[in-house]
PDB file of C-alpha atoms in Angstrom:
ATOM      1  CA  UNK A   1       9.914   1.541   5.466  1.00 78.00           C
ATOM      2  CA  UNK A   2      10.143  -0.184   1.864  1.00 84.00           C
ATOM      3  CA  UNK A   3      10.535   1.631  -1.162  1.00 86.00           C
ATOM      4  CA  UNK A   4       8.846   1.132  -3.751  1.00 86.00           C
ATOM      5  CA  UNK A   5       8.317   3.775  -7.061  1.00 85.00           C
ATOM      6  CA  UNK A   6      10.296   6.023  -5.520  1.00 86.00           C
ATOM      7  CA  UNK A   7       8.004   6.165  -2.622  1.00 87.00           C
ATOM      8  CA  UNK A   8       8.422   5.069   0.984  1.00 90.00           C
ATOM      9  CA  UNK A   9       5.259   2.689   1.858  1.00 88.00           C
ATOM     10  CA  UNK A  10       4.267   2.702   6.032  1.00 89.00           C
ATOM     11  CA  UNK A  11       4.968  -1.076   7.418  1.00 88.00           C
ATOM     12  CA  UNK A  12       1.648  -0.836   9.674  1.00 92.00           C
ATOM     13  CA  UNK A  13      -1.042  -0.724   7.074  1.00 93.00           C
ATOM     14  CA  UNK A  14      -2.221  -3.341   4.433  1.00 93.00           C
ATOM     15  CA  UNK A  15      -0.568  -3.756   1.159  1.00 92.00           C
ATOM     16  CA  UNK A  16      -4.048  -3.057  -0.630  1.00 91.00           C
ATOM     17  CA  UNK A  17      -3.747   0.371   0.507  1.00 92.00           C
ATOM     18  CA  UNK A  18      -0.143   0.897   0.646  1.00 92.00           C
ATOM     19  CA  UNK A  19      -0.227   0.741  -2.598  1.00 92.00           C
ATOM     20  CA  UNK A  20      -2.813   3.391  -3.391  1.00 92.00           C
ATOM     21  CA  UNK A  21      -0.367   5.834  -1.665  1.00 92.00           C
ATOM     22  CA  UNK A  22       1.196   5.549  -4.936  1.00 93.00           C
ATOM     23  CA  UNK A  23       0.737   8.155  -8.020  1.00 94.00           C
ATOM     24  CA  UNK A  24      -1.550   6.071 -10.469  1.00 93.00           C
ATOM     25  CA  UNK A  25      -2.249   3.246  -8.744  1.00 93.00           C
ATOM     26  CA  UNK A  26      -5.859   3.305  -7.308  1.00 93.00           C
ATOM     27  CA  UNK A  27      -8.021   0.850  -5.608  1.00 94.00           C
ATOM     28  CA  UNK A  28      -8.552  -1.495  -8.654  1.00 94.00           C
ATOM     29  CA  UNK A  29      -5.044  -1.524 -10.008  1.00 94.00           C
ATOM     30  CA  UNK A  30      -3.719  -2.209  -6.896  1.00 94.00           C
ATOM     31  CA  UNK A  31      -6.243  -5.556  -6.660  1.00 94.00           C
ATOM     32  CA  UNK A  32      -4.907  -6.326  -9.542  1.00 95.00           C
ATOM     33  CA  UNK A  33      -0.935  -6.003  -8.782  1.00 93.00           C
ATOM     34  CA  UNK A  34      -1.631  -7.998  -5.543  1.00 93.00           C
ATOM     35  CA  UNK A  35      -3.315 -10.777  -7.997  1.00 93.00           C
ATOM     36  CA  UNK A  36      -0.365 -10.879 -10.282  1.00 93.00           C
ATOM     37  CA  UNK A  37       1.918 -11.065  -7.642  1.00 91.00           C
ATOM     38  CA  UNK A  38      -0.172 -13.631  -5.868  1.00 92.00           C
ATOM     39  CA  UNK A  39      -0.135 -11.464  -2.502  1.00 92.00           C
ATOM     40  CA  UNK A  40      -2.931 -11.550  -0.342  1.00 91.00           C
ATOM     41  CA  UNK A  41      -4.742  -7.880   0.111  1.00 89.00           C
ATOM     42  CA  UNK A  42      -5.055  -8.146   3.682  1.00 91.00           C
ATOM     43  CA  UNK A  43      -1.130  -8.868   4.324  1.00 92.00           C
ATOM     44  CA  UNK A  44       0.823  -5.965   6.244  1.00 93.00           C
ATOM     45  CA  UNK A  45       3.295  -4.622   4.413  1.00 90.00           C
ATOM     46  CA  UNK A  46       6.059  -5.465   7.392  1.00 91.00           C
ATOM     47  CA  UNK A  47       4.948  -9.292   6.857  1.00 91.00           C
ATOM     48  CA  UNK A  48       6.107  -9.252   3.091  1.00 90.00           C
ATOM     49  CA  UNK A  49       9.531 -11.385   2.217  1.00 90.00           C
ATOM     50  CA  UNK A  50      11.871  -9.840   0.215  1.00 92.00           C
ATOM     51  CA  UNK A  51      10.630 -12.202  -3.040  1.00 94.00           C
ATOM     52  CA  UNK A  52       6.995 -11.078  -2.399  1.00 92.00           C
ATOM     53  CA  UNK A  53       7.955  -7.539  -2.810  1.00 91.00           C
ATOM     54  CA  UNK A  54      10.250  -7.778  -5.873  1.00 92.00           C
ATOM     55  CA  UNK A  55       7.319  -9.406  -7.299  1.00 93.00           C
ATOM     56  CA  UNK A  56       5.168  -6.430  -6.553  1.00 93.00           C
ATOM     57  CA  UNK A  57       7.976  -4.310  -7.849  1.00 92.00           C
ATOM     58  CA  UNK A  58       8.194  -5.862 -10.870  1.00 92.00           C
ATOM     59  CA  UNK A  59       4.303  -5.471 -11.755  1.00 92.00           C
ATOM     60  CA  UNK A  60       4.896  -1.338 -10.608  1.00 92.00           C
ATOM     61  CA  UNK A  61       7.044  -1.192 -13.464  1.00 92.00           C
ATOM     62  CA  UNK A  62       4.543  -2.170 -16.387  1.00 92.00           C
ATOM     63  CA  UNK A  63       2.578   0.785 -15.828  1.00 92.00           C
ATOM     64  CA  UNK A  64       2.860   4.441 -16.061  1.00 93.00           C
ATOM     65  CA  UNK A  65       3.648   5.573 -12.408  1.00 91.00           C
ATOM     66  CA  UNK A  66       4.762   8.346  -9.892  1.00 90.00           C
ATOM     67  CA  UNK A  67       7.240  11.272 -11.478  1.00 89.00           C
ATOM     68  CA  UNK A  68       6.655   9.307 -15.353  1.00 92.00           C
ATOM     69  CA  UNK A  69       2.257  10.120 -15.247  1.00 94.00           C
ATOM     70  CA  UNK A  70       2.876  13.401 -13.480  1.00 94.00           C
ATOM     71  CA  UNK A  71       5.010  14.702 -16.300  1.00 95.00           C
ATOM     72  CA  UNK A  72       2.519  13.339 -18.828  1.00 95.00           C
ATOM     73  CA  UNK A  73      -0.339  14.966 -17.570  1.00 95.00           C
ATOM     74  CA  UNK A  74       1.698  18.266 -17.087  1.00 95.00           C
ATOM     75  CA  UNK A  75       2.607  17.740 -21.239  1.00 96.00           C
ATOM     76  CA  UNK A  76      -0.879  16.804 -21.760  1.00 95.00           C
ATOM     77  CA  UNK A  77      -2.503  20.098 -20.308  1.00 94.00           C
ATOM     78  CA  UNK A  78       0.437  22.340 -21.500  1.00 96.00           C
ATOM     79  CA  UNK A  79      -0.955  21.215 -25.470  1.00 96.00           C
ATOM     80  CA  UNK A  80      -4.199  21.931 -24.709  1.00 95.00           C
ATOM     81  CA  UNK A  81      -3.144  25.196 -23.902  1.00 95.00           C
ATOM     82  CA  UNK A  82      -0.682  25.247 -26.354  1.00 95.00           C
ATOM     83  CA  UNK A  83      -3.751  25.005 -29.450  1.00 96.00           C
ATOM     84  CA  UNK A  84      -6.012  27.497 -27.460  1.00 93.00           C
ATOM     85  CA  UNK A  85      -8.858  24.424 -27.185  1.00 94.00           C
ATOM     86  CA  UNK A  86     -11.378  25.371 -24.918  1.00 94.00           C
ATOM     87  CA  UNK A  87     -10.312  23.140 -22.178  1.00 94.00           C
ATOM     88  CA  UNK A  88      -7.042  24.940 -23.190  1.00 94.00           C
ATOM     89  CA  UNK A  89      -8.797  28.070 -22.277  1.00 92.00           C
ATOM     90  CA  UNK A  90     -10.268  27.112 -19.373  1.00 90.00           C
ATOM     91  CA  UNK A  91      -7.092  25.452 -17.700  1.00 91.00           C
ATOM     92  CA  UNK A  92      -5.292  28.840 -18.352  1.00 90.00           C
ATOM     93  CA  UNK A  93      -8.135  30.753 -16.476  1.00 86.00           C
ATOM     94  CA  UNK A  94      -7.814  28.555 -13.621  1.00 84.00           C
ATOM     95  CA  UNK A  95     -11.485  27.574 -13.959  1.00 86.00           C
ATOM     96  CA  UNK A  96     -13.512  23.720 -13.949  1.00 87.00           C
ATOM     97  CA  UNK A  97     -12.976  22.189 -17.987  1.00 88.00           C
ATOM     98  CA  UNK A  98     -14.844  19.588 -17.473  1.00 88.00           C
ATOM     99  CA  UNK A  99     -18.756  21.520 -17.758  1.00 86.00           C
ATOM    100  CA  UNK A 100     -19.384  22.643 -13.886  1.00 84.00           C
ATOM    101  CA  UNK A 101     -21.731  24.936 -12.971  1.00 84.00           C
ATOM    102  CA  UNK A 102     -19.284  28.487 -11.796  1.00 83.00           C
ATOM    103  CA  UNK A 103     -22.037  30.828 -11.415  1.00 81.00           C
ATOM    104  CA  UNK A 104     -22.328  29.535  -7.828  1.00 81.00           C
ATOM    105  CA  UNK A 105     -19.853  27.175  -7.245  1.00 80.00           C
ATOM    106  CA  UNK A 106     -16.309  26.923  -8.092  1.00 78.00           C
ATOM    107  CA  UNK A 107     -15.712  29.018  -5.013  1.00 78.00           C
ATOM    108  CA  UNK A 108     -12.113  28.357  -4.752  1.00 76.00           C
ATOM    109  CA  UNK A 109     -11.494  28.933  -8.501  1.00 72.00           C
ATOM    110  CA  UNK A 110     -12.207  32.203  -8.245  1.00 70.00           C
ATOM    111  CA  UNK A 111     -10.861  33.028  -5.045  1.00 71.00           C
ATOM    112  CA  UNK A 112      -7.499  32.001  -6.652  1.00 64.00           C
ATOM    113  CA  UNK A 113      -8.306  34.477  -9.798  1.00 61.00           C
ATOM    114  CA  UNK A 114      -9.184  37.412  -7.472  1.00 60.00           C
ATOM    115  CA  UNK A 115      -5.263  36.700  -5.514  1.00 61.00           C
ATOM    116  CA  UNK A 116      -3.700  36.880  -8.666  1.00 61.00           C
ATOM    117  CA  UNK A 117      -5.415  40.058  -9.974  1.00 56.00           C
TER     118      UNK A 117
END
């Protein structure tokens, strides 16, 4: 397996979605890795040389990844709770911020808030 942001990437799959398996990176950031690097998307990860993937390395590290974007959206919602926003509010109760509907839906919301009553 190769390493790569502190996560082990499977050999049998392409490096298109190899890479999505990685925090932060989704489909259109990992086109555009593979572009920088000049990697094909449809190459298998076991078919990469060693330069290739120090190349794709290399374009991991100028953005926000893995352990790094976990920690900043962890910081992120902890302020909003911090200032008692409404999202604030809402991420405290364990319920959707973002305007769902919960009279209906948001099933498993409110399963969790009945556990921990």
């Amino acid at each position: 397996m190769i390493r790569l942001a502190g996560i082990n990437i499977k050999k049998n799959i392409f490096i298109l979605y190899a890479l999505k398996s990685i925090y932060g990176i989704g489909f259109s950031r990992a086109k555009l890795i593979c572009d920088l690097s000049n990697v094909d998307y449809f190459i298998k990860v076991k078919d990469l040389d060693v330069l290739k993937i120090n190349k794709i390395r290399e374009k991991i590290s100028n953005f926000i990844v893995e352990g790094d974007l976990r920690r900043e959206v962890m910081l992120n919602i902890k302020r909003l709770i911090d200032i008692n926003c409404y999202r604030g509010l809402r991420h405290r109760k364990k319920l959707p911020t973002r305007g769902q509907r919960t009279k209906t839906n948001a099933k498993t919301c409110k399963k969790i808030r009945k556990l921990l009553k």
